[in-house]
Amino acid sequence: MRRIISVLLLAVMLTGLLTACGGEEETPTPQPVSVESGLPSAALEIAAARGLTPDDINAALKTYVPSGKWDDYYLFASGGHSGNLIVIGVPSMRILKNIAVFTPEAWQGYGIGDLGTEAVLDAGNVGDVKIRMGDAHHPALSETNGDYDGQWVFINDKASARVAVIDLRDFRTKQIVKDPNVISNHGSTMVTPNTDYIIQGTQYATPLGWEYAPISEYKEKYRGVITLWKFDREQGRIIPEESFSIEVPPYWQDLCDAGKLDSDGWGFCNSFNTEMATGGNMEGNPQFEAGVSQRDMDYLHIFNWKKAAEVVEAGKFEEINGMRVIRMPTAVEEGILYFAPEPKSPHGVDVTPDGKYMVVAGKLDPHVTIYSFAKIQQAIADKNWTLDEFGIPVLDFDAVMMAQVELGLGPLHTQFDADGNAYTSLFLDSALAKWTLGGDDPAGYQLLEKTPVQYNIGHIAAAEGDTVSPDGQYLVALNKWAVDRFLPVGPLLPQNEQLIDLTTTPVKVIYDMPMGIGEPHYAQMIKADKLKPINVYPEVGWDAIAWEKSEHATLSGEERIERDGNNVTIYSTSIRSHLTPDRVELKKGDHVVWHITNIETAHDAVHGFQLGGQNVSLSIEPGATVSFEFDANADGSYAYYCTEFCSALHLEMMGYMLVEP
Ligand code: RUQ
Ligand code: CUA
């Protein structure tokens, strides 16, 4: 009898059911409070004991998501120089996932041995340098007709001018592409309304083709580009051969946005170094920060990407490092590129939901400047322009400007709600400004209120706040400094993401969330029900990157070790609670290729894999086949094991690898 019980117990442990079993007793389901019943007095006692104000109680009630319930929105926040993308639930602000993009990450088995993700990272190498970091700035969710469709998200790496594609079926990075002609980007990623193209503007100009040229030849040789990366939805990939760039002057292009509805087919990028300062602070020149801020106006770049695509198709380009580049004279001749003056050192440009106006915020100007797309088209038709030093038409400022609104100090980025309001971050004021859009009536643009935030607000993300149909509801302020807001953790502080309730007047901060795993630059917030992520891969033996069955898929009973001279290939499986094979015998000097298939099809039945003494950390999700390779150069006795606590007998999920001298 005792043996039967222990066998039964073992069976239960093996399948991990022990933890899943609930209690037998029926407990009454607590009923939600009604308005009539009021707050239970116990709640008031708790609030009083904790010293909460009525505002605090309100904020707590608006953000608390009970155990087992889901959030209404996903927030995709860049991780800055952590090189990742962080997924957060709104309104609870709970972190759901940290998606590795430009930087290896052990938990997801990203770029730490796994051949699939190593190849994704290697595609973003710069020449012979294996790049294993990045500065992730601006995520962009894929759009259909100007609305988020929940299928893909893109993000740029400012440091090395790269763009990544992340698949929202499994929340994994599938592709990284490198712009061959520049070394940094910033105005990226922004998608065109049907995700035909992903926009990427250079930040720091370098010689076109990314070659060497002395800084004294800055004006002649240094250039920026605006690259339109072609995205193929069927393949889920950027197609570099179908992408192209437009050459632009070395003005340090900044953020960009795509036109939509009325302005569909056009794009807009700021610039902030029309002075063409080149530094030299040890040679007696002004510091960059002074050098690039001398002129009163920089230039908003206005480009017709649809026309540019036709011009490229007609063969009017130069191929530079494999990229098709429209040179400046062609861009001017074909009516692809125009400038409009914009006040002092602008940063953000954001197109209004109707596509009719472009909002530009200048770091050193207390106003936002609103341009009218109709006026821009009129000025182009009237040839109401002068030429800059490179022969690019500069449209007359008064002819294209619709309105200016004084908001406060350091306006940066703008988002929109469903009621015709705009929200702009004020970096120096540490505040969020709410103001009205006035359409074609300049008097209709009015500042409504300013709400303090803590501190030094950069980007903001409202619910679907940069689409053709913003939701309103929530806005997240991505603040650069936290200072005194959280328990101290030494000199490197988290950043403070603050959730703001847009449904009240004035709008209110309702949650402070420390972000200790990367600097969020931009973020986008999408309705949760638009995403349809998978639970397990479609077939056992799945290659998650290629999104097809892997040629190395190994099913139960097919496990084997093949030897061909010094080359050893291992086909193994993992399932609760064993790895097969659990003994691997090698000879010193063997080259080993090892494939592991997680043959489980149960939701959440993930196995990890680490091999002590080698740089290998894998995440083998249900159905996935993952491969790694190494040279067994050091003899000895090694242990490999599953790193996910997958069952009660998880510690037993291991194997010995012996390397004989
Ligand atoms: S940028 S705020 Cu890429 Cu505004 Cu960071
Ligand atoms: Cu599989 Cu632990």
XYZ file of C-alpha atoms and ligand atoms in Angstrom:
668
model
C 0.000 0.000 0.000
C 2.725 2.426 0.987
C 4.453 1.706 -2.336
C 1.306 2.424 -4.287
C 0.932 5.748 -2.484
C 4.518 6.747 -3.144
C 4.201 5.784 -6.833
C 1.031 7.854 -7.045
C 2.749 10.745 -5.304
C 5.672 10.501 -7.705
C 3.320 10.528 -10.692
C 1.631 13.641 -9.354
C 5.004 15.312 -8.797
C 6.228 14.405 -12.257
C 3.363 16.080 -14.008
C 3.594 19.072 -11.722
C -0.062 18.657 -10.825
C 0.598 19.029 -7.146
C 0.840 22.771 -7.370
C -2.132 23.029 -9.700
C -4.548 21.221 -7.346
C -6.972 23.536 -5.571
C -8.618 22.944 -2.202
C -11.739 20.798 -2.100
C -13.681 23.122 0.228
C -16.050 25.592 -1.414
C -15.249 29.126 -0.249
C -17.902 31.767 -0.863
C -16.982 34.136 -3.734
C -16.570 37.678 -2.385
C -19.064 40.066 -3.953
C -17.975 43.459 -5.386
C -19.015 46.476 -3.314
C -21.902 48.539 -4.655
C -22.140 52.328 -4.628
C -24.941 52.126 -2.042
C -22.897 49.987 0.299
C -20.137 52.616 0.315
C -16.546 51.882 1.271
C -16.405 49.154 3.903
C -15.384 50.753 7.174
C -12.380 48.408 7.357
C -11.084 50.052 4.159
C -11.380 53.481 5.734
C -9.512 52.224 8.777
C -6.693 50.933 6.581
C -6.553 54.226 4.686
C -6.464 56.195 7.938
C -3.774 53.966 9.431
C -1.612 54.364 6.316
C -2.177 58.120 6.183
C -3.772 58.044 2.723
C -5.534 61.083 1.289
C -8.780 60.819 -0.707
C -6.636 61.335 -3.840
C -4.413 58.417 -2.833
C -7.442 56.172 -2.350
C -8.763 57.192 -5.734
C -5.425 56.489 -7.375
C -5.135 53.105 -5.653
C -8.609 52.075 -6.737
C -7.978 53.162 -10.327
C -4.730 51.254 -10.676
C -5.251 48.105 -8.617
C -5.832 45.054 -10.775
C -6.933 42.115 -8.593
C -4.993 38.870 -8.575
C -5.781 36.851 -11.673
C -7.354 39.772 -13.555
C -5.700 41.294 -16.608
C -4.779 44.839 -17.504
C -6.613 46.846 -20.171
C -3.553 47.953 -22.124
C -0.054 46.833 -23.006
C 2.660 49.482 -22.814
C 5.764 48.803 -24.917
C 8.544 50.937 -23.439
C 12.042 51.135 -24.843
C 14.840 50.137 -22.504
C 17.332 52.723 -23.769
C 20.961 51.677 -23.454
C 19.922 48.364 -21.918
C 19.062 47.581 -25.536
C 15.720 45.989 -24.703
C 11.972 46.565 -24.890
C 9.896 46.359 -21.723
C 6.274 45.197 -21.730
C 4.098 46.680 -18.990
C 0.405 46.262 -18.122
C -1.675 49.427 -17.727
C -3.171 50.538 -15.370
C -1.413 48.236 -12.886
C 2.065 49.135 -14.250
C 3.188 45.561 -13.612
C 6.155 44.528 -15.726
C 5.155 41.563 -17.877
C 8.245 40.926 -19.922
C 11.632 42.312 -20.810
C 12.127 41.542 -24.501
C 15.797 41.216 -25.423
C 16.529 43.092 -28.636
C 20.053 44.452 -29.072
C 21.670 43.000 -25.945
C 22.087 39.329 -24.991
C 19.785 38.231 -22.182
C 20.110 34.979 -20.301
C 16.539 34.298 -19.139
C 15.212 34.333 -22.693
C 18.322 32.517 -23.903
C 18.897 35.425 -26.273
C 22.329 35.638 -27.825
C 24.013 33.424 -25.229
C 24.789 30.370 -27.301
C 21.428 29.912 -29.029
C 22.338 29.847 -32.732
C 19.022 31.314 -33.881
C 19.245 34.476 -31.802
C 23.030 34.766 -32.268
C 22.323 34.940 -36.009
C 19.726 37.687 -35.429
C 22.324 39.689 -33.487
C 25.104 38.942 -35.989
C 23.005 40.406 -38.819
C 23.395 43.706 -36.971
C 27.174 43.519 -36.680
C 29.146 46.531 -37.873
C 31.885 45.281 -40.153
C 33.914 42.764 -38.184
C 32.746 44.031 -34.812
C 30.241 41.774 -33.079
C 27.819 44.328 -31.650
C 26.239 43.086 -28.436
C 24.671 46.283 -27.094
C 22.418 49.015 -28.331
C 20.552 52.176 -27.417
C 16.897 51.341 -27.946
C 14.855 54.507 -28.388
C 11.507 54.487 -30.112
C 9.197 51.506 -30.390
C 6.575 51.587 -33.155
C 3.664 49.167 -33.272
C 2.609 48.038 -36.729
C -0.415 49.863 -38.110
C -3.257 49.185 -40.503
C -4.975 52.322 -41.798
C -3.157 54.358 -39.173
C -4.339 52.267 -36.213
C -2.246 49.815 -34.205
C -2.972 46.265 -35.379
C -1.081 44.340 -32.685
C 1.081 42.222 -35.008
C 4.618 43.608 -34.882
C 6.656 46.135 -32.994
C 9.851 47.773 -34.256
C 12.570 49.618 -32.382
C 15.756 51.437 -33.354
C 19.284 51.342 -31.984
C 20.561 54.890 -31.974
C 24.173 53.877 -31.295
C 24.747 51.822 -34.470
C 21.869 52.870 -36.774
C 19.954 49.618 -36.621
C 16.291 48.634 -36.630
C 14.777 45.510 -35.057
C 11.599 43.585 -35.824
C 9.736 41.946 -32.924
C 6.953 39.436 -33.537
C 3.965 39.871 -31.225
C 2.875 36.268 -31.687
C 5.667 35.194 -29.355
C 7.161 38.542 -28.211
C 10.584 37.759 -29.643
C 13.072 39.661 -31.760
C 13.202 38.174 -35.263
C 15.418 40.503 -37.260
C 17.970 43.286 -36.910
C 19.071 45.346 -39.913
C 21.964 47.791 -40.065
C 21.912 50.927 -42.195
C 25.183 50.537 -44.122
C 25.672 54.262 -44.723
C 25.496 55.877 -41.287
C 26.560 55.086 -37.731
C 23.706 56.554 -35.687
C 19.973 57.026 -36.043
C 17.355 58.679 -33.893
C 14.268 59.532 -35.949
C 13.238 55.920 -35.857
C 11.193 53.835 -35.690
C 7.967 55.340 -37.068
C 5.754 53.383 -39.401
C 3.749 54.569 -42.385
C -0.029 54.092 -41.902
C -0.074 50.587 -43.378
C 3.425 49.624 -42.245
C 4.724 49.603 -45.820
C 7.838 51.350 -44.563
C 9.645 51.960 -41.291
C 11.166 55.439 -41.186
C 14.699 55.987 -39.953
C 16.488 59.348 -39.797
C 20.183 59.736 -39.014
C 21.219 61.579 -35.906
C 24.913 62.438 -36.080
C 26.049 63.066 -39.644
C 28.990 61.059 -40.983
C 30.493 60.924 -44.478
C 27.941 59.362 -46.802
C 28.766 55.687 -47.080
C 30.209 55.812 -43.536
C 33.784 56.248 -44.634
C 36.607 58.303 -43.239
C 36.747 62.012 -44.034
C 38.491 64.718 -41.981
C 36.098 66.846 -39.958
C 37.344 69.881 -41.923
C 35.400 68.438 -44.865
C 32.189 68.337 -42.842
C 30.092 70.453 -45.183
C 31.321 68.744 -48.344
C 31.362 65.118 -47.259
C 29.237 64.601 -44.135
C 25.575 63.787 -44.654
C 22.454 62.433 -43.046
C 19.981 60.068 -44.648
C 16.307 59.374 -44.205
C 15.935 55.657 -44.795
C 12.651 53.958 -45.624
C 12.957 50.319 -44.627
C 10.503 48.200 -46.614
C 8.520 45.829 -44.400
C 6.980 42.645 -45.784
C 4.131 41.483 -43.553
C 3.906 38.030 -45.098
C 7.546 37.291 -44.369
C 7.550 39.386 -41.220
C 10.839 40.872 -42.324
C 12.408 44.113 -43.452
C 13.618 43.663 -47.048
C 16.832 45.720 -47.373
C 16.929 45.297 -51.188
C 13.516 46.956 -51.432
C 14.427 49.761 -49.027
C 15.968 53.099 -49.927
C 17.444 56.291 -48.463
C 17.121 59.982 -49.230
C 20.347 61.961 -48.788
C 19.918 65.053 -46.569
C 22.355 67.768 -45.368
C 24.481 67.201 -42.239
C 21.964 69.014 -40.033
C 21.640 66.283 -37.361
C 18.158 64.996 -38.051
C 16.108 64.309 -34.942
C 12.713 62.704 -34.403
C 10.456 61.940 -37.350
C 6.796 61.076 -37.823
C 4.816 59.672 -40.727
C 1.918 61.557 -42.242
C -1.532 59.961 -42.114
C -4.969 60.452 -43.691
C -4.629 63.928 -45.312
C -0.833 63.797 -45.168
C -0.445 60.092 -45.993
C 2.545 59.564 -48.271
C 4.612 62.245 -46.548
C 7.001 62.190 -43.622
C 8.453 64.820 -41.301
C 11.783 64.976 -39.427
C 13.313 67.683 -37.264
C 16.902 68.823 -37.354
C 18.923 70.730 -34.778
C 22.381 71.451 -36.116
C 21.774 73.611 -39.174
C 24.783 75.542 -37.816
C 26.863 72.511 -38.871
C 28.945 72.833 -35.707
C 31.738 70.271 -35.569
C 32.977 70.619 -31.994
C 36.641 71.156 -31.171
C 36.330 72.372 -27.587
C 40.036 71.687 -26.996
C 40.903 73.621 -30.130
C 39.172 76.763 -28.859
C 35.815 76.216 -30.543
C 32.514 76.507 -28.693
C 31.149 73.396 -27.005
C 28.714 71.465 -29.173
C 25.805 72.549 -26.995
C 26.555 76.194 -27.809
C 27.676 75.567 -31.367
C 24.452 73.895 -32.431
C 22.224 76.498 -30.769
C 23.349 79.692 -32.467
C 20.673 80.126 -35.084
C 17.085 81.061 -34.303
C 15.719 78.527 -36.728
C 16.464 74.953 -37.699
C 14.660 73.049 -40.441
C 11.685 70.729 -40.384
C 12.376 68.187 -43.144
C 9.267 67.454 -45.195
C 9.576 64.505 -47.569
C 7.269 62.744 -49.981
C 8.127 59.075 -49.462
C 5.528 57.792 -51.931
C 7.079 59.904 -54.677
C 10.538 58.853 -53.508
C 9.565 55.184 -53.873
C 8.490 55.861 -57.469
C 11.706 57.741 -58.207
C 13.717 54.784 -56.903
C 11.664 52.374 -59.010
C 12.420 54.574 -62.032
C 16.119 53.956 -61.357
C 17.045 57.490 -60.298
C 19.286 56.468 -57.419
C 22.890 55.701 -56.634
C 23.723 52.425 -54.952
C 25.952 53.012 -51.940
C 27.021 49.989 -49.878
C 24.115 48.054 -51.335
C 21.510 50.663 -50.344
C 19.636 52.625 -52.989
C 20.196 56.321 -52.220
C 18.384 59.264 -53.807
C 20.984 62.039 -53.931
C 19.988 65.569 -52.917
C 19.850 67.134 -56.415
C 17.487 64.350 -57.548
C 15.360 64.796 -54.413
C 15.026 68.521 -55.151
C 14.380 68.030 -58.861
C 11.683 65.429 -58.220
C 9.942 67.454 -55.505
C 10.692 64.923 -52.777
C 12.364 67.121 -50.157
C 11.444 70.509 -48.627
C 12.340 72.353 -45.460
C 10.325 74.651 -43.218
C 12.009 76.820 -40.585
C 11.328 75.702 -37.014
C 12.246 77.468 -33.793
C 15.514 76.779 -31.993
C 16.689 73.218 -31.484
C 13.458 71.310 -31.939
C 13.093 67.763 -30.660
C 9.699 66.171 -31.264
C 7.487 66.336 -34.338
C 4.067 64.729 -34.009
C 1.315 64.560 -36.607
C -2.232 65.171 -35.311
C -4.733 62.264 -35.520
C -6.451 63.767 -38.588
C -3.098 64.079 -40.347
C -3.699 67.784 -41.027
C -1.177 69.395 -38.669
C 2.389 68.800 -37.523
C 3.265 69.783 -33.960
C 6.910 70.717 -33.420
C 8.345 71.307 -29.960
C 11.632 73.179 -29.572
C 13.816 72.492 -26.530
C 14.924 76.120 -26.334
C 11.593 77.714 -27.254
C 8.637 77.817 -24.827
C 6.147 77.363 -27.666
C 4.931 74.466 -29.691
C 4.655 75.394 -33.355
C 1.826 73.930 -35.383
C 2.228 73.593 -39.162
C -0.650 73.060 -41.544
C -0.216 70.350 -44.149
C -2.593 72.225 -46.500
C -0.472 75.372 -46.131
C 2.691 73.361 -46.788
C 1.156 72.038 -50.022
C 0.072 75.558 -50.998
C 3.553 76.961 -50.365
C 5.037 74.181 -52.496
C 2.561 74.893 -55.302
C 3.327 78.631 -55.061
C 7.098 77.954 -54.965
C 7.076 80.189 -51.898
C 10.612 79.332 -50.866
C 14.255 80.337 -50.664
C 17.113 77.849 -51.059
C 19.452 76.664 -48.323
C 23.197 76.128 -48.878
C 22.548 72.711 -50.392
C 19.880 73.930 -52.778
C 16.945 72.523 -50.791
C 13.774 74.684 -50.913
C 13.031 76.315 -47.536
C 9.319 77.160 -47.413
C 8.281 80.538 -46.014
C 7.684 80.169 -42.272
C 4.629 82.441 -42.082
C 3.085 80.724 -45.073
C 3.143 77.229 -43.508
C 2.741 77.981 -39.797
C -0.770 77.644 -38.377
C -0.322 78.640 -34.744
C 2.112 78.836 -31.859
C 1.126 78.127 -28.265
C 3.277 79.082 -25.308
C 3.307 76.061 -23.006
C 6.344 76.429 -20.773
C 9.998 75.509 -20.606
C 11.538 72.707 -22.625
C 8.634 71.291 -24.621
C 9.601 67.943 -26.160
C 6.957 65.448 -27.230
C 3.236 65.540 -27.980
C 0.435 62.963 -27.826
C -3.306 63.213 -28.424
C -6.618 62.103 -26.916
C -10.049 61.355 -28.378
C -11.476 64.819 -27.604
C -9.231 67.060 -29.671
C -6.695 67.730 -26.935
C -2.944 67.520 -27.150
C -0.464 66.777 -24.352
C 3.126 67.979 -24.438
C 5.958 67.097 -22.077
C 7.849 70.073 -20.608
C 11.306 68.826 -19.675
C 12.573 71.914 -17.824
C 9.274 72.632 -16.092
C 8.867 68.943 -15.109
C 5.259 69.201 -16.173
C 2.709 67.885 -18.624
C 0.817 70.555 -20.583
C -2.709 69.902 -21.838
C -3.856 72.127 -24.680
C -6.504 72.243 -27.375
C -6.117 71.707 -31.095
C -7.829 74.475 -33.016
C -7.981 73.123 -36.561
C -7.737 76.043 -38.991
C -8.542 78.598 -36.299
C -5.293 79.844 -34.761
C -7.238 81.134 -31.727
C -8.480 77.598 -31.063
C -5.027 76.484 -29.899
C -5.093 77.156 -26.139
C -3.176 75.978 -23.109
C -5.645 74.422 -20.647
C -3.589 73.222 -17.680
C -0.181 72.060 -16.518
C 0.350 69.083 -14.215
C 3.626 68.638 -12.334
C 5.496 65.360 -12.767
C 8.590 64.053 -10.976
C 11.002 64.808 -12.644
C 12.393 65.936 -16.038
C 9.811 64.392 -18.275
C 10.960 63.153 -21.674
C 8.653 61.200 -23.890
C 5.014 60.568 -23.111
C 2.735 57.787 -24.313
C -1.049 58.122 -24.301
C -3.350 55.193 -25.035
C -3.093 54.745 -28.813
C -2.083 58.420 -28.585
C -0.257 58.729 -31.907
C -2.778 56.882 -34.088
C -5.712 58.140 -36.180
C -8.052 57.272 -33.276
C -6.507 57.938 -29.865
C -8.249 56.491 -26.804
C -7.494 59.092 -24.131
C -7.869 57.339 -20.731
C -4.233 57.028 -19.733
C -0.896 58.671 -20.385
C 2.475 57.494 -19.139
C 5.150 60.102 -18.420
C 8.637 58.694 -18.963
C 10.649 60.800 -16.543
C 14.420 60.975 -16.691
C 15.107 61.639 -13.028
C 13.618 59.977 -9.935
C 15.772 61.650 -7.208
C 13.792 61.147 -3.967
C 10.770 59.174 -5.176
C 11.816 55.656 -4.165
C 13.912 53.742 -1.626
C 17.544 54.683 -2.311
C 19.546 52.153 -4.326
C 22.918 53.875 -4.664
C 24.074 56.428 -7.209
C 22.418 54.813 -10.242
C 18.710 55.393 -9.843
C 15.747 53.900 -11.616
C 13.720 56.188 -13.821
C 10.234 57.168 -12.840
C 7.373 56.144 -15.072
C 4.234 57.909 -13.920
C 0.756 56.862 -14.912
C -1.574 59.808 -15.485
C -5.353 59.584 -15.500
C -6.634 61.644 -18.436
C -10.303 61.268 -17.499
C -10.268 63.905 -14.744
C -9.862 67.699 -14.842
C -7.140 68.457 -14.084
C -5.412 65.250 -15.177
C -3.761 63.443 -12.248
C -0.733 61.293 -11.549
C -2.117 58.012 -10.177
C 0.923 55.739 -10.035
C 4.703 55.968 -9.707
C 6.618 53.041 -11.150
C 10.389 52.759 -10.825
C 11.976 51.421 -14.001
C 15.207 49.784 -12.938
C 15.999 47.851 -16.118
C 16.589 50.504 -18.741
C 15.895 54.095 -19.662
C 12.555 54.349 -21.348
C 12.708 56.847 -24.174
C 9.504 56.387 -26.041
C 6.663 53.934 -25.416
C 3.420 53.050 -27.133
C 0.226 51.886 -25.454
C -2.166 49.502 -27.220
C -5.531 47.994 -26.220
C -4.811 44.546 -24.834
C -7.486 42.781 -26.887
C -5.721 43.713 -30.137
C -2.919 41.243 -29.404
C -3.278 37.519 -29.988
C -0.078 35.942 -28.658
C 0.349 32.172 -28.866
C 0.666 29.940 -25.786
C 2.785 27.180 -27.318
C 4.502 26.937 -30.688
C 2.307 25.590 -33.514
C 4.177 22.282 -33.843
C 6.641 20.370 -31.698
C 10.102 21.071 -33.098
C 9.421 24.701 -34.026
C 12.075 27.158 -35.143
C 10.829 30.379 -33.520
C 12.958 32.688 -35.662
C 12.170 31.136 -39.060
C 8.592 30.396 -37.925
C 8.517 26.917 -39.399
C 9.307 23.389 -38.286
C 13.020 23.050 -37.574
C 15.041 20.559 -39.582
C 16.566 19.577 -36.235
C 13.225 18.846 -34.540
C 13.598 15.791 -32.326
C 10.596 13.858 -31.085
C 10.455 11.425 -28.197
C 12.343 8.256 -29.184
C 14.447 10.051 -31.798
C 17.116 11.260 -29.369
C 20.629 10.357 -30.510
C 24.288 11.311 -30.512
C 25.974 11.182 -33.916
C 29.714 11.244 -34.345
C 31.581 11.975 -37.569
C 35.291 12.219 -36.779
C 35.610 15.132 -34.367
C 32.154 16.442 -35.157
C 29.478 15.434 -32.700
C 25.805 16.219 -33.206
C 23.388 15.724 -30.351
C 19.628 15.525 -30.825
C 17.921 15.767 -27.472
C 14.525 16.372 -25.918
C 13.300 17.939 -22.722
C 10.087 17.132 -20.879
C 9.170 17.190 -17.195
C 11.390 16.022 -15.566
C 14.240 14.763 -17.692
C 16.606 15.636 -20.462
C 17.378 12.893 -22.976
C 20.175 11.963 -23.313
C 21.312 12.589 -19.750
C 24.840 11.401 -20.464
C 27.038 12.868 -23.155
C 30.567 11.518 -23.608
C 32.974 13.631 -25.635
C 36.634 13.683 -26.465
C 38.751 16.754 -25.956
C 38.790 18.776 -29.187
C 35.359 17.645 -30.379
C 33.204 20.211 -32.123
C 29.700 19.825 -30.766
C 26.387 20.922 -32.268
C 23.532 20.303 -29.858
C 19.817 20.539 -30.673
C 17.193 20.413 -27.936
C 13.454 20.122 -28.546
C 10.979 20.850 -25.784
C 8.400 18.185 -26.596
C 5.824 19.630 -24.203
C 2.627 21.184 -25.504
C 1.294 22.438 -22.151
C 0.843 26.174 -21.567
C 3.807 27.561 -19.555
C 5.815 24.286 -19.598
C 9.111 26.017 -20.368
C 12.484 24.388 -19.824
C 15.711 26.318 -19.619
C 19.185 24.946 -20.203
C 22.550 25.974 -18.905
C 25.827 24.205 -19.321
C 28.300 25.039 -16.588
C 31.710 26.145 -17.815
C 30.424 27.178 -21.262
C 28.589 30.353 -22.248
C 25.298 28.687 -22.931
C 21.928 29.753 -21.579
C 18.809 28.671 -23.432
C 15.093 29.103 -23.033
C 13.282 26.239 -24.703
C 9.633 27.167 -24.816
C 6.876 24.584 -25.340
C 7.313 23.115 -28.821
C 10.557 24.940 -29.616
C 13.777 23.487 -30.974
C 16.889 25.413 -29.945
C 20.485 24.761 -31.044
C 23.943 25.759 -29.840
C 27.494 24.773 -30.665
C 30.862 24.797 -28.920
C 34.322 23.286 -28.975
C 35.035 20.893 -26.152
C 38.510 22.313 -25.601
C 38.775 21.712 -21.872
C 38.538 18.182 -20.566
C 36.639 17.519 -17.389
C 33.257 16.585 -15.979
C 30.442 18.993 -16.594
C 26.826 19.198 -15.491
C 24.009 20.592 -17.571
C 20.526 21.158 -16.254
C 17.139 22.745 -16.696
C 17.060 26.300 -15.316
C 13.278 26.708 -15.067
C 11.737 25.314 -11.893
C 9.371 23.308 -14.042
C 8.189 20.584 -11.707
C 8.708 19.146 -8.249
C 11.528 17.038 -9.684
C 13.132 19.900 -11.549
C 16.430 19.503 -9.693
C 16.677 16.029 -11.168
C 16.325 17.421 -14.683
C 20.049 17.308 -15.438
C 22.755 15.435 -17.263
C 26.488 14.819 -17.199
C 28.768 15.831 -20.024
C 32.169 14.189 -19.791
C 35.077 15.418 -21.874
C 37.805 12.814 -21.939
C 41.409 14.072 -22.227
S 14.104 60.941 -27.519
S 13.276 61.746 -24.564
Cu 14.976 59.265 -28.382
Cu 13.047 62.455 -26.738
Cu 14.609 60.241 -25.637
Cu 12.596 21.574 -16.860
Cu 13.250 22.335 -14.723
